[in-house]
Amino acid sequence: MTSVGPATRDDARDLARIHVDTWQVAYPGLVPDVVLAAMTLTTAIERWEAVLPLHPPQHCFLAEDPAGNTTGFVRCGPSRDERAPGTTGEIHALYVQPTSWGTGTGRALLRAAQQQLLADGFTEATLWVLARNDRAQRFYRRCGWAPDGGTKQDQHEGVVVDEVRYRHAL
């Protein structure tokens, strides 16, 4: 069974590994190969060390399998959408180690983030997903999230990508 708890600065290496591994497995064909090849564990660790630990209203949770291996993470907090009401939270990122896809890890992380956002006083949450990431969109729909018609272009790892917004009542 997956356990979920708050991430600390000591988890930076594990979170960076999951971030890089997930991008390199899930995003070929969705972002340029040169971007994926340029992602390094060292750079990702530095980024995570700079932001951890997150402080309310920002949160980061990690998932561990029964053997104690970190298998995924989720970041959440207030919505970053300029026009969102103050009652809207956001799932900023959710990544699961590719070897743990289909194990319930993603659902456990999403559930933890939703519970935290509700505890923080939010009544609904949004998230942004790559427009062409069919696998992630299927996952979110199975978890009760729905696209709300919002779209944007955003920059990730130096490349502009099209994203769609999903919404869920808490």
Coordinates of N, CA, C and O in Angstrom, one line a residue:
M1 N 0.8 -1.2 0.0 CA 0.0 0.0 0.0 C 0.9 1.3 0.0 O 1.9 1.3 0.7
T2 N 0.5 2.3 -0.7 CA 1.2 3.5 -0.8 C 0.9 4.4 0.4 O -0.2 4.5 0.8
S3 N 2.0 4.9 0.9 CA 1.8 5.9 2.0 C 2.2 7.3 1.5 O 3.1 7.4 0.6
V4 N 1.5 8.3 2.0 CA 1.7 9.7 1.5 C 2.0 10.6 2.7 O 1.3 10.5 3.7
G5 N 3.0 11.4 2.5 CA 3.4 12.4 3.6 C 4.1 13.6 3.0 O 4.4 13.6 1.9
P6 N 4.3 14.6 3.9 CA 4.9 15.8 3.4 C 6.4 15.6 3.0 O 7.1 14.8 3.6
A7 N 6.8 16.3 1.9 CA 8.1 16.3 1.5 C 9.0 17.3 2.3 O 8.5 18.3 2.7
T8 N 10.3 16.9 2.5 CA 11.2 17.8 3.2 C 12.4 18.0 2.2 O 12.5 17.4 1.2
R9 N 13.3 18.9 2.6 CA 14.5 19.2 1.8 C 15.3 18.0 1.5 O 15.9 17.8 0.5
D10 N 15.3 17.0 2.5 CA 16.0 15.8 2.3 C 15.5 14.9 1.2 O 16.1 14.0 0.7
D11 N 14.3 15.2 0.7 CA 13.6 14.5 -0.4 C 13.9 15.0 -1.8 O 13.5 14.5 -2.8
A12 N 14.7 16.1 -1.8 CA 15.0 16.8 -3.1 C 15.5 15.8 -4.2 O 15.0 15.8 -5.3
R13 N 16.4 14.9 -3.8 CA 17.0 14.0 -4.8 C 15.9 13.1 -5.4 O 15.8 12.9 -6.6
D14 N 15.1 12.5 -4.5 CA 14.1 11.6 -4.9 C 13.0 12.3 -5.8 O 12.6 11.8 -6.9
L15 N 12.6 13.5 -5.4 CA 11.6 14.2 -6.2 C 12.2 14.6 -7.6 O 11.5 14.5 -8.6
A16 N 13.5 15.0 -7.6 CA 14.2 15.4 -8.9 C 14.2 14.1 -9.8 O 14.0 14.2 -11.0
R17 N 14.6 13.0 -9.2 CA 14.7 11.8 -10.0 C 13.3 11.4 -10.6 O 13.2 11.1 -11.8
I18 N 12.3 11.5 -9.9 CA 10.9 11.2 -10.4 C 10.6 12.2 -11.5 O 10.0 11.9 -12.5
H19 N 10.8 13.5 -11.2 CA 10.5 14.5 -12.2 C 11.2 14.3 -13.5 O 10.5 14.3 -14.6
V20 N 12.5 14.0 -13.5 CA 13.2 13.8 -14.7 C 12.8 12.5 -15.4 O 12.5 12.5 -16.6
D21 N 12.7 11.4 -14.6 CA 12.3 10.1 -15.2 C 11.0 10.2 -15.9 O 10.8 9.7 -17.0
T22 N 10.0 10.8 -15.2 CA 8.7 10.9 -15.7 C 8.6 11.7 -17.0 O 8.0 11.3 -18.0
W23 N 9.3 12.8 -17.0 CA 9.3 13.6 -18.3 C 9.9 12.8 -19.4 O 9.4 12.8 -20.5
Q24 N 11.0 12.1 -19.1 CA 11.7 11.4 -20.2 C 11.0 10.2 -20.7 O 11.2 9.8 -21.8
V25 N 10.1 9.6 -19.9 CA 9.3 8.5 -20.3 C 7.9 9.0 -20.9 O 7.5 8.4 -21.9
A26 N 7.3 9.9 -20.3 CA 5.9 10.3 -20.7 C 5.8 11.4 -21.8 O 4.8 11.4 -22.5
Y27 N 6.9 12.1 -22.0 CA 6.8 13.3 -22.8 C 7.4 13.2 -24.2 O 7.3 14.2 -25.0
P28 N 8.1 12.1 -24.6 CA 8.6 12.0 -26.0 C 7.4 12.2 -27.0 O 6.3 11.6 -26.8
G29 N 7.6 13.0 -27.9 CA 6.5 13.3 -28.9 C 5.6 14.5 -28.4 O 4.9 15.0 -29.2
L30 N 5.7 14.8 -27.1 CA 4.9 15.9 -26.6 C 5.7 17.2 -26.4 O 5.2 18.3 -26.5
V31 N 7.0 17.0 -26.1 CA 7.9 18.1 -26.1 C 9.1 17.7 -26.9 O 9.4 16.5 -27.1
P32 N 9.9 18.7 -27.4 CA 11.1 18.3 -28.2 C 12.1 17.4 -27.5 O 12.3 17.6 -26.3
D33 N 12.6 16.5 -28.3 CA 13.6 15.5 -27.7 C 14.8 16.2 -27.1 O 15.4 15.8 -26.1
V34 N 15.2 17.4 -27.7 CA 16.3 18.1 -27.2 C 16.1 18.6 -25.7 O 17.0 18.6 -24.9
V35 N 14.8 18.9 -25.4 CA 14.5 19.4 -24.1 C 14.6 18.2 -23.1 O 15.2 18.3 -22.0
L36 N 14.1 17.0 -23.5 CA 14.2 15.9 -22.7 C 15.6 15.4 -22.4 O 16.0 15.1 -21.3
A37 N 16.4 15.5 -23.5 CA 17.8 15.1 -23.4 C 18.6 16.1 -22.5 O 19.6 15.7 -21.8
A38 N 18.2 17.3 -22.4 CA 18.9 18.3 -21.6 C 18.5 18.3 -20.1 O 19.2 18.9 -19.3
M39 N 17.5 17.6 -19.8 CA 17.1 17.5 -18.4 C 18.2 16.7 -17.6 O 18.5 15.6 -18.0
T40 N 18.7 17.3 -16.5 CA 19.7 16.5 -15.8 C 19.2 16.4 -14.3 O 18.5 17.3 -13.8
L41 N 19.6 15.4 -13.7 CA 19.3 15.1 -12.3 C 19.9 16.3 -11.4 O 19.3 16.8 -10.5
T42 N 21.1 16.7 -11.7 CA 21.8 17.7 -10.9 C 21.0 19.0 -10.9 O 20.8 19.6 -9.9
T43 N 20.6 19.4 -12.1 CA 19.8 20.7 -12.2 C 18.5 20.5 -11.5 O 18.0 21.4 -10.7
A44 N 17.8 19.4 -11.6 CA 16.5 19.2 -11.0 C 16.7 19.1 -9.4 O 15.9 19.7 -8.7
I45 N 17.8 18.5 -8.9 CA 18.0 18.5 -7.5 C 18.2 19.9 -7.0 O 17.6 20.3 -6.0
E46 N 18.9 20.7 -7.7 CA 19.2 22.1 -7.3 C 17.8 22.9 -7.2 O 17.6 23.6 -6.3
R47 N 17.0 22.7 -8.2 CA 15.7 23.3 -8.2 C 14.8 22.9 -6.9 O 14.2 23.8 -6.3
W48 N 14.8 21.6 -6.7 CA 14.0 21.1 -5.5 C 14.6 21.6 -4.2 O 13.9 22.0 -3.3
E49 N 15.9 21.6 -4.1 CA 16.5 22.1 -2.8 C 16.2 23.6 -2.6 O 16.1 24.0 -1.5
A50 N 16.1 24.3 -3.7 CA 15.8 25.7 -3.5 C 14.4 26.0 -3.0 O 14.1 27.1 -2.4
V51 N 13.4 25.1 -3.3 CA 12.0 25.4 -2.9 C 11.6 24.6 -1.7 O 10.6 24.9 -1.1
L52 N 12.2 23.5 -1.4 CA 11.8 22.7 -0.2 C 12.4 23.2 1.1 O 13.6 23.6 1.1
P53 N 11.8 23.1 2.2 CA 10.4 22.7 2.3 C 9.4 23.8 1.8 O 9.7 25.0 2.0
L54 N 8.3 23.4 1.3 CA 7.3 24.4 1.0 C 6.5 24.7 2.2 O 6.4 23.9 3.2
H55 N 6.0 25.9 2.3 CA 5.3 26.4 3.5 C 3.9 26.8 3.1 O 3.6 27.3 2.0
P56 N 2.9 26.5 3.9 CA 1.5 26.9 3.6 C 1.4 28.3 3.1 O 2.1 29.2 3.6
P57 N 0.6 28.6 2.1 CA -0.4 27.7 1.5 C 0.1 26.7 0.4 O -0.7 26.1 -0.2
Q58 N 1.4 26.7 0.2 CA 2.0 25.7 -0.7 C 2.3 24.4 0.0 O 2.8 24.4 1.1
H59 N 2.1 23.3 -0.7 CA 2.3 22.0 -0.1 C 3.0 21.0 -1.1 O 2.7 21.2 -2.3
C60 N 3.8 20.1 -0.7 CA 4.3 19.1 -1.5 C 4.3 17.8 -0.7 O 4.8 17.7 0.4
F61 N 3.7 16.8 -1.3 CA 3.6 15.5 -0.7 C 4.3 14.5 -1.5 O 4.3 14.6 -2.8
L62 N 4.9 13.5 -0.9 CA 5.5 12.4 -1.7 C 4.8 11.1 -1.3 O 4.2 10.9 -0.2
A63 N 4.9 10.1 -2.2 CA 4.4 8.8 -2.0 C 5.5 7.8 -1.9 O 6.5 7.9 -2.5
E64 N 5.3 6.8 -1.0 CA 6.3 5.8 -0.8 C 5.6 4.4 -0.9 O 4.5 4.3 -0.4
D65 N 6.3 3.5 -1.5 CA 5.8 2.1 -1.5 C 6.1 1.4 -0.2 O 6.8 2.0 0.6
P66 N 5.6 0.2 0.0 CA 5.9 -0.5 1.3 C 7.3 -0.7 1.6 O 7.7 -0.8 2.8
A67 N 8.2 -0.7 0.6 CA 9.6 -0.9 0.9 C 10.3 0.5 1.2 O 11.5 0.5 1.5
G68 N 9.6 1.6 1.2 CA 10.1 2.9 1.5 C 10.7 3.6 0.4 O 11.4 4.7 0.5
N69 N 10.5 3.2 -0.9 CA 11.0 3.9 -2.1 C 10.0 5.0 -2.4 O 8.8 4.8 -2.5
T70 N 10.5 6.1 -2.7 CA 9.7 7.3 -3.2 C 9.2 7.0 -4.6 O 10.0 6.7 -5.5
T71 N 7.9 7.0 -4.8 CA 7.3 6.6 -6.1 C 6.6 7.8 -6.8 O 6.1 7.6 -7.9
G72 N 6.4 8.9 -6.1 CA 5.7 10.0 -6.7 C 5.6 11.2 -5.8 O 5.9 11.1 -4.7
F73 N 5.1 12.3 -6.4 CA 4.9 13.5 -5.6 C 3.8 14.4 -6.2 O 3.5 14.2 -7.4
V74 N 3.2 15.2 -5.4 CA 2.2 16.2 -5.8 C 2.5 17.5 -5.1 O 2.9 17.5 -4.0
R75 N 2.4 18.6 -5.9 CA 2.5 20.0 -5.3 C 1.1 20.6 -5.5 O 0.5 20.5 -6.5
C76 N 0.7 21.4 -4.5 CA -0.6 22.0 -4.5 C -0.5 23.3 -3.7 O 0.4 23.5 -2.9
G77 N -1.5 24.2 -4.0 CA -1.6 25.4 -3.3 C -2.7 26.3 -3.9 O -3.5 25.8 -4.7
P78 N -2.7 27.6 -3.7 CA -3.7 28.5 -4.3 C -3.5 28.4 -5.8 O -2.5 28.2 -6.4
S79 N -4.6 28.7 -6.5 CA -4.6 28.8 -8.0 C -3.7 29.9 -8.4 O -3.6 31.0 -7.8
R80 N -2.9 29.6 -9.5 CA -2.0 30.6 -10.1 C -2.7 31.4 -11.2 O -2.2 32.3 -11.8
D81 N -4.0 31.0 -11.5 CA -4.8 31.7 -12.5 C -5.2 33.1 -12.0 O -5.8 33.2 -11.0
E82 N -4.8 34.1 -12.8 CA -5.1 35.5 -12.3 C -6.5 35.8 -12.0 O -6.9 36.5 -11.1
R83 N -7.4 35.2 -12.8 CA -8.9 35.5 -12.6 C -9.6 34.5 -11.7 O -10.8 34.6 -11.5
A84 N -8.9 33.6 -11.1 CA -9.5 32.6 -10.2 C -10.0 33.2 -8.9 O -9.2 34.0 -8.3
P85 N -11.1 32.8 -8.4 CA -11.5 33.3 -7.1 C -10.6 32.8 -6.0 O -10.0 31.7 -6.2
G86 N -10.6 33.4 -4.9 CA -9.7 33.0 -3.8 C -10.1 31.6 -3.2 O -9.4 31.1 -2.4
T87 N -11.2 31.1 -3.6 CA -11.7 29.8 -3.2 C -11.2 28.6 -4.1 O -11.6 27.5 -3.8
T88 N -10.4 29.0 -5.1 CA -9.9 28.0 -6.0 C -8.4 27.6 -5.7 O -7.6 28.5 -5.7
G89 N -8.2 26.3 -5.4 CA -6.9 25.8 -5.2 C -6.4 25.2 -6.6 O -7.1 25.2 -7.5
E90 N -5.2 24.7 -6.6 CA -4.6 24.2 -7.8 C -3.7 23.0 -7.5 O -2.9 23.1 -6.5
I91 N -3.7 22.0 -8.3 CA -2.7 20.9 -8.3 C -1.6 21.5 -9.2 O -1.9 21.6 -10.4
H92 N -0.5 21.9 -8.7 CA 0.5 22.5 -9.5 C 1.3 21.4 -10.3 O 1.8 21.7 -11.4
A93 N 1.5 20.3 -9.7 CA 2.3 19.2 -10.4 C 1.9 17.9 -9.7 O 1.7 17.8 -8.5
L94 N 1.8 16.8 -10.5 CA 1.7 15.5 -10.0 C 2.5 14.5 -10.9 O 2.2 14.5 -12.1
Y95 N 3.4 13.9 -10.4 CA 4.3 13.0 -11.1 C 4.5 11.7 -10.4 O 4.7 11.7 -9.2
V96 N 4.4 10.6 -11.1 CA 4.5 9.2 -10.5 C 5.6 8.5 -11.3 O 5.6 8.6 -12.6
Q97 N 6.6 7.9 -10.6 CA 7.6 7.1 -11.2 C 7.0 6.2 -12.3 O 6.1 5.5 -11.9
P98 N 7.5 6.2 -13.5 CA 6.8 5.3 -14.5 C 6.7 3.8 -14.1 O 5.7 3.2 -14.5
T99 N 7.6 3.3 -13.3 CA 7.5 1.9 -12.9 C 6.3 1.7 -11.9 O 6.0 0.6 -11.6
S100 N 5.8 2.8 -11.4 CA 4.7 2.8 -10.4 C 3.3 3.2 -11.1 O 2.3 3.3 -10.3
W101 N 3.3 3.4 -12.4 CA 2.0 3.8 -13.0 C 1.1 2.6 -12.8 O 1.5 1.4 -12.9
G102 N -0.2 2.9 -12.6 CA -1.2 1.9 -12.5 C -1.2 1.2 -11.1 O -2.0 0.2 -11.0
T103 N -0.5 1.7 -10.1 CA -0.5 1.1 -8.8 C -1.4 1.7 -7.8 O -1.4 1.3 -6.6
G104 N -2.0 2.8 -8.2 CA -2.8 3.6 -7.2 C -2.0 4.8 -6.6 O -2.6 5.6 -5.8
T105 N -0.8 4.9 -6.9 CA 0.0 6.0 -6.4 C -0.5 7.4 -6.8 O -0.6 8.3 -5.9
G106 N -0.8 7.5 -8.0 CA -1.3 8.8 -8.5 C -2.6 9.2 -7.8 O -2.8 10.3 -7.4
R107 N -3.5 8.2 -7.7 CA -4.8 8.5 -7.0 C -4.6 8.9 -5.5 O -5.2 9.8 -5.0
A108 N -3.6 8.2 -4.9 CA -3.3 8.5 -3.4 C -2.8 9.9 -3.3 O -3.2 10.6 -2.4
L109 N -1.9 10.3 -4.2 CA -1.3 11.6 -4.2 C -2.4 12.7 -4.5 O -2.5 13.7 -3.8
L110 N -3.2 12.4 -5.5 CA -4.3 13.4 -5.8 C -5.3 13.5 -4.7 O -5.7 14.6 -4.3
R111 N -5.6 12.4 -4.0 CA -6.5 12.5 -2.9 C -5.9 13.3 -1.7 O -6.6 14.1 -1.1
A112 N -4.6 13.1 -1.5 CA -3.9 13.9 -0.4 C -4.0 15.4 -0.7 O -4.2 16.2 0.2
A113 N -3.7 15.7 -2.0 CA -3.7 17.1 -2.3 C -5.1 17.7 -2.2 O -5.2 18.8 -1.7
Q114 N -6.1 17.0 -2.7 CA -7.5 17.5 -2.6 C -7.9 17.7 -1.1 O -8.5 18.7 -0.8
Q115 N -7.5 16.8 -0.3 CA -7.8 16.9 1.2 C -7.1 18.1 1.8 O -7.7 18.8 2.6
Q116 N -5.9 18.3 1.4 CA -5.1 19.5 1.9 C -5.7 20.8 1.4 O -5.9 21.7 2.2
L117 N -6.1 20.8 0.2 CA -6.7 22.1 -0.4 C -8.0 22.3 0.3 O -8.3 23.5 0.7
L118 N -8.8 21.3 0.6 CA -10.1 21.5 1.3 C -9.8 22.0 2.7 O -10.5 22.9 3.2
A119 N -8.8 21.4 3.4 CA -8.5 21.8 4.7 C -8.0 23.3 4.7 O -8.2 24.0 5.7
D120 N -7.4 23.7 3.6 CA -6.9 25.1 3.5 C -8.0 26.1 3.2 O -7.8 27.3 3.0
G121 N -9.3 25.6 3.0 CA -10.4 26.5 2.8 C -10.8 26.6 1.3 O -11.7 27.4 1.0
F122 N -10.2 25.9 0.4 CA -10.6 26.0 -1.0 C -11.8 25.1 -1.2 O -12.0 24.1 -0.6
T123 N -12.7 25.5 -2.1 CA -13.9 24.8 -2.4 C -13.9 24.0 -3.7 O -14.7 23.2 -4.0
E124 N -12.9 24.4 -4.6 CA -12.7 23.7 -5.9 C -11.2 23.8 -6.2 O -10.5 24.6 -5.6
A125 N -10.8 22.9 -7.1 CA -9.4 22.9 -7.5 C -9.3 22.8 -9.1 O -10.2 22.2 -9.7
T126 N -8.2 23.3 -9.6 CA -8.0 23.2 -11.0 C -6.6 22.6 -11.2 O -5.8 22.5 -10.2
L127 N -6.3 22.1 -12.4 CA -5.0 21.7 -12.7 C -4.8 21.9 -14.2 O -5.8 22.0 -15.0
W128 N -3.6 22.0 -14.7 CA -3.3 22.2 -16.1 C -2.5 20.9 -16.6 O -1.6 20.4 -15.9
V129 N -2.9 20.4 -17.7 CA -2.3 19.3 -18.3 C -2.0 19.5 -19.8 O -2.7 20.3 -20.4
L130 N -0.9 19.0 -20.3 CA -0.5 19.1 -21.7 C -1.7 18.7 -22.5 O -2.3 17.6 -22.3
A131 N -2.0 19.5 -23.5 CA -3.2 19.3 -24.4 C -3.1 17.9 -25.1 O -4.1 17.3 -25.4
R132 N -1.9 17.5 -25.4 CA -1.7 16.2 -26.1 C -1.4 15.0 -25.2 O -1.1 13.9 -25.7
N133 N -1.4 15.2 -23.9 CA -1.1 14.2 -22.9 C -2.3 13.4 -22.6 O -3.0 13.5 -21.6
D134 N -2.7 12.5 -23.6 CA -3.9 11.7 -23.4 C -3.9 10.8 -22.2 O -5.0 10.7 -21.6
R135 N -2.8 10.2 -21.9 CA -2.7 9.3 -20.7 C -3.1 10.1 -19.4 O -3.9 9.6 -18.6
A136 N -2.5 11.3 -19.2 CA -2.8 12.1 -18.0 C -4.3 12.5 -18.0 O -4.9 12.5 -17.0
Q137 N -4.8 12.9 -19.2 CA -6.2 13.4 -19.2 C -7.1 12.2 -18.9 O -8.1 12.4 -18.2
R138 N -6.8 11.0 -19.4 CA -7.7 9.9 -19.0 C -7.6 9.6 -17.5 O -8.7 9.4 -16.9
F139 N -6.5 9.7 -16.9 CA -6.3 9.5 -15.5 C -7.2 10.5 -14.7 O -7.9 10.2 -13.8
Y140 N -7.1 11.8 -15.0 CA -7.8 12.8 -14.3 C -9.3 12.6 -14.5 O -10.1 12.8 -13.5
R141 N -9.8 12.3 -15.7 CA -11.2 12.0 -15.9 C -11.7 10.9 -15.1 O -12.7 10.9 -14.5
R142 N -10.9 9.8 -15.0 CA -11.2 8.7 -14.1 C -11.3 9.0 -12.6 O -12.1 8.4 -11.9
C143 N -10.6 10.1 -12.3 CA -10.6 10.5 -10.9 C -11.7 11.6 -10.6 O -11.7 12.2 -9.5
G144 N -12.5 11.8 -11.6 CA -13.6 12.8 -11.4 C -13.4 14.2 -11.8 O -14.3 15.1 -11.6
W145 N -12.2 14.5 -12.4 CA -11.9 15.8 -12.9 C -12.5 15.9 -14.3 O -12.6 14.9 -15.0
A146 N -12.8 17.2 -14.7 CA -13.3 17.4 -16.1 C -12.7 18.7 -16.7 O -12.5 19.7 -15.9
P147 N -12.5 18.7 -18.0 CA -12.0 19.9 -18.6 C -13.1 21.0 -18.5 O -14.3 20.7 -18.6
D148 N -12.6 22.2 -18.3 CA -13.6 23.3 -18.1 C -13.6 24.3 -19.3 O -14.2 25.3 -19.2
G149 N -12.8 24.0 -20.3 CA -12.7 24.8 -21.5 C -11.5 25.8 -21.4 O -11.2 26.4 -22.4
G150 N -10.9 25.9 -20.3 CA -9.7 26.8 -20.2 C -8.5 26.2 -21.0 O -8.2 25.0 -20.9
T151 N -7.8 27.0 -21.7 CA -6.6 26.7 -22.4 C -5.6 27.8 -22.3 O -5.9 28.9 -22.0
K152 N -4.3 27.4 -22.4 CA -3.3 28.4 -22.4 C -2.0 27.8 -23.0 O -1.9 26.6 -23.2
Q153 N -1.1 28.7 -23.3 CA 0.2 28.3 -23.7 C 1.1 28.6 -22.5 O 1.0 29.7 -22.0
D154 N 2.0 27.7 -22.2 CA 2.8 27.9 -21.0 C 4.2 27.5 -21.4 O 4.4 26.7 -22.3
Q155 N 5.2 27.9 -20.6 CA 6.6 27.5 -20.9 C 7.0 26.5 -19.8 O 6.9 26.8 -18.6
H156 N 7.5 25.4 -20.3 CA 8.1 24.3 -19.4 C 9.4 23.9 -19.9 O 9.5 23.5 -21.1
E157 N 10.4 24.0 -19.0 CA 11.7 23.5 -19.4 C 12.2 24.2 -20.7 O 12.8 23.5 -21.5
G158 N 11.8 25.4 -20.9 CA 12.3 26.2 -22.1 C 11.5 26.0 -23.4 O 11.9 26.4 -24.4
V159 N 10.4 25.3 -23.3 CA 9.6 25.1 -24.5 C 8.2 25.5 -24.2 O 7.6 25.3 -23.1
V160 N 7.5 26.1 -25.3 CA 6.1 26.5 -25.1 C 5.2 25.3 -25.4 O 5.4 24.7 -26.5
V161 N 4.3 25.1 -24.6 CA 3.4 23.9 -24.7 C 1.9 24.4 -24.6 O 1.7 25.4 -23.9
D162 N 1.0 23.7 -25.2 CA -0.4 24.0 -25.1 C -0.9 23.1 -23.9 O -0.6 22.0 -23.8
E163 N -1.8 23.8 -23.1 CA -2.3 23.1 -21.9 C -3.8 23.3 -21.9 O -4.3 24.3 -22.4
V164 N -4.5 22.4 -21.3 CA -5.9 22.5 -21.0 C -6.2 22.4 -19.5 O -5.4 21.7 -18.8
R165 N -7.2 23.1 -19.0 CA -7.5 23.1 -17.6 C -8.6 22.1 -17.2 O -9.6 22.0 -17.9
Y166 N -8.3 21.4 -16.1 CA -9.3 20.5 -15.6 C -9.8 21.1 -14.2 O -9.0 21.8 -13.6
R167 N -11.0 20.8 -13.8 CA -11.6 21.3 -12.6 C -12.3 20.2 -11.8 O -12.8 19.3 -12.4
H168 N -12.3 20.4 -10.5 CA -13.0 19.4 -9.6 C -13.5 20.2 -8.4 O -12.7 20.9 -7.8
A169 N -14.7 19.9 -8.0 CA -15.2 20.4 -6.7 C -14.6 19.7 -5.6 O -14.5 18.4 -5.6
L170 N -14.3 20.4 -4.5 CA -13.7 19.7 -3.3 C -14.8 19.4 -2.3 O -14.7 18.6 -1.5

